[in-house]
Amino acid sequence: KRVVLLVEEKLQFRISDGFTKLLRLGMGALILAHWIGCFNFLLVRLHDFPSDSWVVYAGLADERPYTQWSWSFFKALAQMIMIGFETPPFTNVSCDALSEWCTIEYWTTLGCLYLGAIFYSLLISSIASILQTANQSSRQFDEHLLRIDDYMRTKKLPAVMREKVKDYFYLQFSDGKLHREEEIFDFLSPVLRREIKQFTGRDICRKVPLFSTSTNKDFAQDICCVIEPTLVFANEVIMREQTTGDEMFFICSGVVEIFVSSFKCASYLAIGDGCYFGEVSVLLGVRRTASAKSKTQCMLYRIRKSSLLTLLYDYPKIDSKMKNVAQSRRRRLAHYLDPKNVNLSPGDEVDAEDCRTELFGQDADQILHDKEEEMNIDRIHSGIKPKRKTMMVGPMSSEGRRNANITQHMPAMRRRGKPH
């Protein structure tokens, strides 16, 4: 098992239990054939090479030890799979008399045939088991996709919507295998479930500055246990302004546009990997101050309001920090919408969290281009037709193309910000 685990780690390839079982069975058969061959030759040698023995009949009495062993091994394998050969025979065809040696050889051969039959049946059952369990997750994936397709056709959903659902299914399970995570976790201890969730959430913890600092390591590990991955296609509205917020989002990959539909210049800014949004409504107890729309295919992690507030109760410093960021973002948006009547507080000009992300200050169009390239590669790997490339929509100047904090042209004093 240790060797199998080492090979899987090195090659990043899963070796099925059926294959290892078949490999062990094959090695066992070879070892047994070796001992059967040695035992058969030993019997002949102990009886001083009888003239009617298979060794004498095959002319092996005076051969080199390696030649004697190889033919004995060959004879044993032939006996185990119940196949006869003329030289050397797996039973001596010259044993037509009831001599002492012929009796010994016949009983020995019969025992070898029974052992071979047992191994042969085990081999067939192992192969059948491998074929039955191989790619079981893939078969479940295909069956589930077929049921979904039947459902959509029964409901007479349009072809575009059906393709979108299929694309989501392929992208959500990009390896073509369906795993029911909840059922798997039910068999694990709470400690193991926590360790798995922390490992699967390592990417978002590395990208979000709030999680990646060493002082917030415990908070990052705890939040990994309650966040949920969410795949969003391009041009989908994730949240709407003036609605009650019961969840917030962290961006693992993709570009999200923040906009205010009631404002004449609706598009406000774009945010990317490592940013988060939706916390203003959740933490401050107000309605959504802006809407959010995906500009590319996005992998988001969401956390529900109840889970977040319960978690922040144990981390008062992080709670205070997130609320300060939320209030700053709320003021910055209000200042953008009404600069004459709303003033910025010190430190509001630059977002305290987004400015620490990798994509902060980069060109939005270039980021969109790169993200769409990544999306098309993922779609090709998942067996889905790639989409045509698009560009940012809305008024924009060369000065204002800022990803992770800004995409739209804005006055010089309000060129950085992020609403929620």
Short mmCIF file of C-alpha atoms in Angstrom, two decimals:
data_model
loop_
_atom_site.label_atom_id
_atom_site.label_comp_id
_atom_site.label_asym_id
_atom_site.label_seq_id
_atom_site.Cartn_x
_atom_site.Cartn_y
_atom_site.Cartn_z
CA LYS A 1 0.00 0.00 0.00
CA ARG A 2 2.85 2.40 0.76
CA VAL A 3 4.34 1.77 -2.69
CA VAL A 4 0.97 2.43 -4.35
CA LEU A 5 0.53 5.67 -2.40
CA LEU A 6 4.04 6.77 -3.35
CA VAL A 7 3.41 6.08 -7.05
CA GLU A 8 0.09 7.92 -6.93
CA GLU A 9 1.75 10.95 -5.32
CA LYS A 10 4.58 11.02 -7.86
CA LEU A 11 2.47 10.46 -10.97
CA GLN A 12 -0.66 12.26 -9.75
CA PHE A 13 -2.62 9.25 -10.97
CA ARG A 14 -5.04 7.11 -9.02
CA ILE A 15 -4.43 3.37 -9.09
CA SER A 16 -7.70 1.52 -8.55
CA ASP A 17 -8.04 -1.04 -5.78
CA GLY A 18 -9.11 -3.63 -8.36
CA PHE A 19 -5.89 -3.17 -10.29
CA THR A 20 -3.74 -3.59 -7.18
CA LYS A 21 -5.75 -6.67 -6.23
CA LEU A 22 -5.20 -8.13 -9.70
CA LEU A 23 -1.49 -7.28 -9.50
CA ARG A 24 -1.15 -9.02 -6.12
CA LEU A 25 -3.03 -12.03 -7.46
CA GLY A 26 -0.71 -12.22 -10.48
CA MET A 27 2.40 -11.98 -8.31
CA GLY A 28 1.00 -14.65 -6.05
CA ALA A 29 0.33 -16.92 -9.04
CA LEU A 30 3.92 -16.50 -10.26
CA ILE A 31 5.33 -17.30 -6.83
CA LEU A 32 3.05 -20.33 -6.51
CA ALA A 33 4.08 -21.51 -10.01
CA HIS A 34 7.72 -21.21 -8.96
CA TRP A 35 7.19 -23.40 -5.91
CA ILE A 36 5.07 -25.92 -7.83
CA GLY A 37 7.73 -26.21 -10.52
CA CYS A 38 10.47 -26.65 -7.93
CA PHE A 39 8.37 -29.22 -6.08
CA ASN A 40 7.69 -31.23 -9.24
CA PHE A 41 11.38 -31.32 -10.14
CA LEU A 42 12.32 -32.15 -6.54
CA LEU A 43 10.03 -35.20 -6.55
CA VAL A 44 11.68 -36.50 -9.70
CA ARG A 45 15.15 -35.89 -8.28
CA LEU A 46 14.31 -37.59 -4.96
CA HIS A 47 13.24 -40.68 -6.93
CA ASP A 48 16.56 -40.60 -8.82
CA PHE A 49 15.04 -39.48 -12.14
CA PRO A 50 12.75 -42.42 -13.05
CA SER A 51 12.87 -43.37 -16.71
CA ASP A 52 9.15 -42.68 -17.13
CA SER A 53 9.29 -39.26 -15.41
CA TRP A 54 8.57 -36.07 -17.29
CA VAL A 55 12.11 -34.78 -16.69
CA VAL A 56 13.71 -37.76 -18.46
CA TYR A 57 11.02 -37.78 -21.12
CA ALA A 58 11.78 -34.12 -21.91
CA GLY A 59 15.54 -34.63 -21.82
CA LEU A 60 16.15 -32.24 -18.90
CA ALA A 61 18.08 -34.56 -16.58
CA ASP A 62 21.50 -33.39 -17.76
CA GLU A 63 20.65 -29.74 -18.59
CA ARG A 64 21.88 -26.69 -16.73
CA PRO A 65 20.02 -25.71 -13.51
CA TYR A 66 18.57 -22.58 -15.12
CA THR A 67 17.16 -24.63 -18.03
CA GLN A 68 15.72 -27.17 -15.60
CA TRP A 69 14.12 -24.39 -13.52
CA SER A 70 12.69 -22.52 -16.51
CA TRP A 71 11.03 -25.66 -17.92
CA SER A 72 9.77 -26.62 -14.45
CA PHE A 73 8.33 -23.11 -14.05
CA PHE A 74 6.79 -23.35 -17.52
CA LYS A 75 5.29 -26.75 -16.71
CA ALA A 76 3.78 -25.39 -13.48
CA LEU A 77 2.21 -22.42 -15.27
CA ALA A 78 0.79 -24.75 -17.93
CA GLN A 79 -0.68 -26.95 -15.20
CA MET A 80 -2.22 -23.98 -13.41
CA ILE A 81 -4.07 -22.78 -16.50
CA MET A 82 -4.82 -26.37 -17.56
CA ILE A 83 -3.02 -26.30 -20.91
CA GLY A 84 -0.87 -29.20 -22.13
CA PHE A 85 2.28 -29.06 -24.23
CA GLU A 86 4.24 -31.87 -25.82
CA THR A 87 7.64 -30.77 -24.46
CA PRO A 88 7.66 -30.96 -21.56
CA PRO A 89 4.16 -32.36 -21.00
CA PHE A 90 2.24 -31.24 -17.97
CA THR A 91 1.47 -34.96 -17.55
CA ASN A 92 3.80 -37.62 -18.83
CA VAL A 93 2.18 -39.22 -21.85
CA SER A 94 4.49 -42.22 -21.45
CA CYS A 95 2.93 -43.08 -18.06
CA ASP A 96 0.62 -45.78 -19.36
CA ALA A 97 1.48 -48.34 -16.67
CA LEU A 98 0.54 -48.44 -13.00
CA SER A 99 4.09 -47.86 -11.82
CA GLU A 100 4.94 -46.23 -8.53
CA TRP A 101 6.25 -43.09 -10.15
CA CYS A 102 3.30 -42.69 -12.53
CA THR A 103 0.95 -42.83 -9.54
CA ILE A 104 2.92 -40.05 -7.82
CA GLU A 105 3.03 -37.92 -10.94
CA TYR A 106 -0.68 -38.28 -11.66
CA TRP A 107 -1.66 -37.27 -8.12
CA THR A 108 0.79 -34.38 -8.17
CA THR A 109 -0.56 -33.17 -11.50
CA LEU A 110 -4.14 -33.45 -10.25
CA GLY A 111 -3.30 -31.31 -7.22
CA CYS A 112 -1.64 -28.71 -9.43
CA LEU A 113 -4.69 -28.66 -11.70
CA TYR A 114 -6.98 -27.97 -8.74
CA LEU A 115 -4.72 -25.15 -7.52
CA GLY A 116 -4.67 -23.75 -11.03
CA ALA A 117 -8.46 -23.91 -11.23
CA ILE A 118 -8.73 -21.95 -7.98
CA PHE A 119 -6.37 -19.25 -9.22
CA TYR A 120 -8.08 -19.17 -12.59
CA SER A 121 -11.47 -18.56 -10.95
CA LEU A 122 -9.95 -15.86 -8.72
CA LEU A 123 -8.43 -14.22 -11.81
CA ILE A 124 -11.75 -14.17 -13.66
CA SER A 125 -13.61 -12.81 -10.62
CA SER A 126 -10.98 -10.09 -10.12
CA ILE A 127 -11.22 -8.98 -13.75
CA ALA A 128 -15.01 -8.93 -13.51
CA SER A 129 -14.79 -6.87 -10.32
CA ILE A 130 -12.42 -4.39 -11.98
CA LEU A 131 -14.71 -3.97 -14.98
CA GLN A 132 -17.70 -3.50 -12.71
CA THR A 133 -16.11 -0.91 -10.41
CA ALA A 134 -13.92 0.86 -12.97
CA ASN A 135 -15.00 4.46 -13.59
CA GLN A 136 -18.03 4.05 -11.38
CA SER A 137 -18.04 7.80 -10.76
CA SER A 138 -17.95 8.42 -14.51
CA ARG A 139 -20.92 6.14 -15.05
CA GLN A 140 -22.84 7.91 -12.29
CA PHE A 141 -21.96 11.21 -13.97
CA ASP A 142 -23.34 10.03 -17.32
CA GLU A 143 -26.48 8.60 -15.73
CA HIS A 144 -27.11 11.78 -13.74
CA LEU A 145 -26.58 13.94 -16.81
CA LEU A 146 -29.02 11.75 -18.75
CA ARG A 147 -31.67 12.18 -16.04
CA ILE A 148 -31.14 15.95 -16.08
CA ASP A 149 -31.50 16.00 -19.85
CA ASP A 150 -34.72 13.97 -19.67
CA TYR A 151 -36.06 16.38 -17.04
CA MET A 152 -35.27 19.44 -19.16
CA ARG A 153 -36.88 17.91 -22.23
CA THR A 154 -39.96 16.97 -20.19
CA LYS A 155 -40.23 20.59 -19.01
CA LYS A 156 -39.67 21.71 -22.62
CA LEU A 157 -36.84 24.03 -21.69
CA PRO A 158 -35.29 25.94 -24.60
CA ALA A 159 -32.19 24.50 -26.22
CA VAL A 160 -30.00 27.40 -25.05
CA MET A 161 -30.95 26.81 -21.43
CA ARG A 162 -30.41 23.08 -21.75
CA GLU A 163 -26.91 23.62 -23.12
CA LYS A 164 -26.15 26.06 -20.32
CA VAL A 165 -27.21 23.51 -17.71
CA LYS A 166 -25.05 20.86 -19.36
CA ASP A 167 -22.09 23.22 -19.52
CA TYR A 168 -22.48 23.96 -15.82
CA PHE A 169 -22.60 20.25 -15.07
CA TYR A 170 -19.46 19.53 -17.09
CA LEU A 171 -17.56 22.46 -15.54
CA GLN A 172 -18.69 21.70 -11.99
CA PHE A 173 -17.44 18.13 -12.41
CA SER A 174 -14.61 18.86 -14.84
CA ASP A 175 -13.02 15.41 -14.50
CA GLY A 176 -16.22 13.74 -15.67
CA LYS A 177 -16.81 12.08 -12.31
CA LEU A 178 -19.71 12.63 -9.94
CA HIS A 179 -18.81 12.62 -6.25
CA ARG A 180 -21.43 13.18 -3.55
CA GLU A 181 -19.35 15.10 -1.04
CA GLU A 182 -22.00 15.13 1.67
CA GLU A 183 -22.28 11.35 1.62
CA ILE A 184 -18.50 10.99 1.79
CA PHE A 185 -18.25 13.40 4.72
CA ASP A 186 -20.91 11.46 6.62
CA PHE A 187 -18.45 8.57 6.97
CA LEU A 188 -15.59 10.76 8.20
CA SER A 189 -14.82 12.17 11.61
CA PRO A 190 -15.25 15.93 12.22
CA VAL A 191 -11.47 16.35 12.33
CA LEU A 192 -10.99 14.70 8.94
CA ARG A 193 -13.83 16.72 7.41
CA ARG A 194 -12.22 19.89 8.69
CA GLU A 195 -8.80 18.93 7.29
CA ILE A 196 -10.27 18.13 3.86
CA LYS A 197 -12.19 21.40 3.69
CA GLN A 198 -9.11 23.36 4.71
CA PHE A 199 -7.10 21.66 1.99
CA THR A 200 -9.71 22.23 -0.74
CA GLY A 201 -10.03 25.88 0.31
CA ARG A 202 -6.31 26.60 0.23
CA ASP A 203 -6.52 28.53 -3.08
CA ILE A 204 -9.04 31.07 -1.86
CA CYS A 205 -7.12 31.48 1.42
CA ARG A 206 -3.96 32.22 -0.53
CA LYS A 207 -5.61 34.82 -2.78
CA VAL A 208 -7.72 36.77 -0.27
CA PRO A 209 -5.45 39.14 1.72
CA LEU A 210 -7.73 38.91 4.75
CA PHE A 211 -7.03 35.16 4.95
CA SER A 212 -3.42 34.99 3.80
CA THR A 213 -1.88 36.94 6.70
CA SER A 214 -0.24 34.81 9.39
CA THR A 215 -2.17 36.53 12.18
CA ASN A 216 -5.49 35.44 10.63
CA LYS A 217 -4.49 31.82 10.03
CA ASP A 218 -7.00 30.41 12.52
CA PHE A 219 -9.80 32.50 11.04
CA ALA A 220 -8.90 31.32 7.52
CA GLN A 221 -8.97 27.68 8.63
CA ASP A 222 -12.37 28.14 10.28
CA ILE A 223 -13.93 29.96 7.36
CA CYS A 224 -12.79 27.21 4.97
CA CYS A 225 -15.19 24.89 6.78
CA VAL A 226 -18.26 27.05 6.05
CA ILE A 227 -17.64 28.57 2.60
CA GLU A 228 -19.26 26.92 -0.41
CA PRO A 229 -17.82 26.91 -3.96
CA THR A 230 -20.12 28.42 -6.58
CA LEU A 231 -19.57 28.42 -10.33
CA VAL A 232 -21.00 31.43 -12.18
CA PHE A 233 -21.13 31.89 -15.95
CA ALA A 234 -20.28 35.16 -17.65
CA ASN A 235 -22.90 37.95 -17.67
CA GLU A 236 -24.93 36.56 -14.77
CA VAL A 237 -26.27 38.88 -12.08
CA ILE A 238 -24.96 37.60 -8.75
CA MET A 239 -26.76 40.07 -6.47
CA ARG A 240 -29.08 43.06 -6.94
CA GLU A 241 -29.16 46.38 -5.19
CA GLN A 242 -31.93 47.20 -2.73
CA THR A 243 -32.35 43.53 -1.80
CA THR A 244 -31.73 41.97 1.58
CA GLY A 245 -28.31 40.35 1.68
CA ASP A 246 -28.02 36.98 3.34
CA GLU A 247 -24.64 35.98 1.89
CA MET A 248 -21.32 37.45 0.75
CA PHE A 249 -18.84 36.22 -1.86
CA PHE A 250 -15.09 35.72 -2.26
CA ILE A 251 -13.61 35.62 -5.78
CA CYS A 252 -11.23 32.75 -6.40
CA SER A 253 -10.98 33.38 -10.15
CA GLY A 254 -12.77 35.61 -12.63
CA VAL A 255 -13.86 39.23 -12.96
CA VAL A 256 -17.00 40.67 -11.34
CA GLU A 257 -18.45 44.06 -12.25
CA ILE A 258 -20.05 46.23 -9.56
CA PHE A 259 -22.74 48.53 -10.91
CA VAL A 260 -25.63 50.74 -9.82
CA SER A 261 -28.58 50.34 -12.17
CA SER A 262 -30.31 53.50 -10.90
CA PHE A 263 -27.31 55.68 -11.83
CA LYS A 264 -26.78 57.11 -15.31
CA CYS A 265 -23.26 55.58 -15.51
CA ALA A 266 -24.29 52.17 -14.21
CA SER A 267 -20.91 50.44 -14.28
CA TYR A 268 -18.80 51.42 -11.28
CA LEU A 269 -15.78 49.14 -11.05
CA ALA A 270 -14.48 45.62 -11.62
CA ILE A 271 -12.91 43.32 -9.07
CA GLY A 272 -10.95 40.13 -9.54
CA ASP A 273 -9.11 37.30 -7.84
CA GLY A 274 -8.82 37.70 -4.07
CA CYS A 275 -11.53 40.37 -3.70
CA TYR A 276 -14.77 39.94 -1.83
CA PHE A 277 -18.14 41.66 -2.08
CA GLY A 278 -21.61 41.62 -0.57
CA GLU A 279 -20.41 42.20 3.01
CA VAL A 280 -21.96 45.69 3.37
CA SER A 281 -25.48 44.33 3.60
CA VAL A 282 -24.43 41.33 5.69
CA LEU A 283 -22.31 43.16 8.27
CA LEU A 284 -24.06 46.53 8.45
CA GLY A 285 -27.62 45.24 8.29
CA VAL A 286 -28.68 47.38 5.31
CA ARG A 287 -30.01 46.57 1.88
CA ARG A 288 -27.63 45.95 -0.98
CA THR A 289 -26.10 49.26 -2.08
CA ALA A 290 -25.08 47.99 -5.53
CA SER A 291 -25.47 45.08 -7.89
CA ALA A 292 -22.83 42.59 -9.00
CA LYS A 293 -22.51 40.90 -12.38
CA SER A 294 -19.95 38.40 -13.62
CA LYS A 295 -17.93 39.60 -16.60
CA THR A 296 -16.23 36.24 -17.08
CA GLN A 297 -16.82 32.75 -15.86
CA CYS A 298 -16.13 32.96 -12.13
CA MET A 299 -15.36 30.55 -9.36
CA LEU A 300 -16.75 32.12 -6.21
CA TYR A 301 -16.93 31.04 -2.60
CA ARG A 302 -19.98 32.17 -0.71
CA ILE A 303 -20.71 32.24 2.99
CA ARG A 304 -24.12 32.68 4.51
CA LYS A 305 -24.85 35.54 6.88
CA SER A 306 -25.62 33.32 9.85
CA SER A 307 -22.37 31.35 9.44
CA LEU A 308 -20.29 34.51 9.02
CA LEU A 309 -21.73 36.30 12.05
CA THR A 310 -21.31 33.21 14.20
CA LEU A 311 -17.69 32.90 13.09
CA LEU A 312 -16.89 36.59 13.58
CA TYR A 313 -18.19 36.41 17.14
CA ASP A 314 -15.03 34.44 17.98
CA TYR A 315 -12.77 36.91 16.12
CA PRO A 316 -13.72 40.42 17.29
CA LYS A 317 -10.67 42.09 15.70
CA ILE A 318 -11.46 40.70 12.27
CA ASP A 319 -15.12 41.58 12.80
CA SER A 320 -14.17 45.19 13.52
CA LYS A 321 -11.83 45.30 10.52
CA MET A 322 -14.39 43.93 8.08
CA LYS A 323 -17.04 46.33 9.33
CA ASN A 324 -14.66 49.27 8.89
CA VAL A 325 -13.95 48.16 5.32
CA ALA A 326 -17.68 47.78 4.66
CA GLN A 327 -18.43 51.27 6.00
CA SER A 328 -15.58 52.72 3.94
CA ARG A 329 -16.91 51.08 0.78
CA ARG A 330 -20.41 52.31 1.53
CA ARG A 331 -19.18 55.90 1.95
CA ARG A 332 -17.07 55.66 -1.20
CA LEU A 333 -20.04 54.57 -3.28
CA ALA A 334 -22.25 57.25 -1.78
CA HIS A 335 -19.54 59.83 -2.56
CA TYR A 336 -19.31 58.56 -6.13
CA LEU A 337 -23.06 58.89 -6.60
CA ASP A 338 -23.38 62.26 -4.83
CA PRO A 339 -19.94 63.92 -4.45
CA LYS A 340 -21.38 67.28 -3.43
CA ASN A 341 -23.24 66.06 -0.36
CA VAL A 342 -21.15 63.07 0.75
CA ASN A 343 -17.56 63.46 1.87
CA LEU A 344 -14.90 60.77 2.14
CA SER A 345 -13.23 59.98 5.43
CA PRO A 346 -9.44 59.68 5.71
CA GLY A 347 -8.33 56.42 4.11
CA ASP A 348 -11.48 55.95 2.03
CA GLU A 349 -9.85 56.79 -1.29
CA VAL A 350 -8.07 53.43 -1.63
CA ASP A 351 -9.74 50.16 -0.67
CA ALA A 352 -7.82 48.68 2.26
CA GLU A 353 -8.38 45.09 1.15
CA ASP A 354 -8.48 45.17 -2.67
CA CYS A 355 -5.25 47.14 -2.95
CA ARG A 356 -3.41 44.08 -1.56
CA THR A 357 -4.66 41.65 -4.23
CA GLU A 358 -2.49 40.49 -7.12
CA LEU A 359 -4.65 42.07 -9.84
CA PHE A 360 -4.99 45.50 -8.26
CA GLY A 361 -4.26 48.31 -10.70
CA GLN A 362 -3.93 46.09 -13.78
CA ASP A 363 -5.67 46.78 -17.08
CA ALA A 364 -9.22 45.44 -16.99
CA ASP A 365 -9.38 44.56 -20.69
CA GLN A 366 -6.16 42.56 -20.46
CA ILE A 367 -7.42 40.75 -17.37
CA LEU A 368 -10.67 39.93 -19.14
CA HIS A 369 -8.75 38.60 -22.11
CA ASP A 370 -6.58 36.39 -19.88
CA LYS A 371 -9.56 35.12 -17.91
CA GLU A 372 -11.46 34.22 -21.05
CA GLU A 373 -8.40 32.34 -22.30
CA GLU A 374 -8.35 30.36 -19.04
CA MET A 375 -12.11 29.78 -19.28
CA ASN A 376 -11.84 28.41 -22.82
CA ILE A 377 -9.02 26.09 -21.78
CA ASP A 378 -11.21 24.77 -18.93
CA ARG A 379 -14.12 24.33 -21.32
CA ILE A 380 -11.98 22.41 -23.80
CA HIS A 381 -10.67 20.14 -21.03
CA SER A 382 -14.27 19.54 -19.92
CA GLY A 383 -15.37 18.67 -23.45
CA ILE A 384 -17.32 21.91 -24.00
CA LYS A 385 -17.12 24.19 -27.01
CA PRO A 386 -15.13 27.37 -26.19
CA LYS A 387 -16.93 30.69 -26.23
CA ARG A 388 -16.09 33.69 -28.35
CA LYS A 389 -14.09 36.41 -26.68
CA THR A 390 -15.77 39.56 -25.43
CA MET A 391 -14.63 42.91 -24.08
CA MET A 392 -15.79 45.11 -21.25
CA VAL A 393 -19.04 46.87 -21.91
CA GLY A 394 -19.67 50.44 -20.86
CA PRO A 395 -17.92 53.78 -21.00
CA MET A 396 -14.27 53.59 -20.11
CA SER A 397 -11.18 55.68 -20.46
CA SER A 398 -7.56 54.60 -20.62
CA GLU A 399 -7.02 56.11 -17.18
CA GLY A 400 -9.87 54.19 -15.61
CA ARG A 401 -9.18 50.64 -16.76
CA ARG A 402 -8.25 49.29 -13.39
CA ASN A 403 -9.07 45.73 -12.44
CA ALA A 404 -9.64 44.60 -8.84
CA ASN A 405 -10.71 48.14 -8.05
CA ILE A 406 -11.86 50.15 -11.06
CA THR A 407 -12.98 49.70 -14.64
CA GLN A 408 -14.94 52.87 -15.37
CA HIS A 409 -13.81 56.43 -15.88
CA MET A 410 -14.18 58.42 -12.68
CA PRO A 411 -12.95 61.80 -11.38
CA ALA A 412 -9.34 61.84 -10.26
CA MET A 413 -10.18 61.86 -6.56
CA ARG A 414 -12.51 58.88 -6.94
CA ARG A 415 -10.54 56.59 -9.13
CA ARG A 416 -10.23 53.74 -6.66
CA GLY A 417 -13.02 52.07 -4.81
CA LYS A 418 -15.35 49.18 -4.46
CA PRO A 419 -19.04 49.20 -3.48
CA HIS A 420 -21.21 46.49 -2.09
#
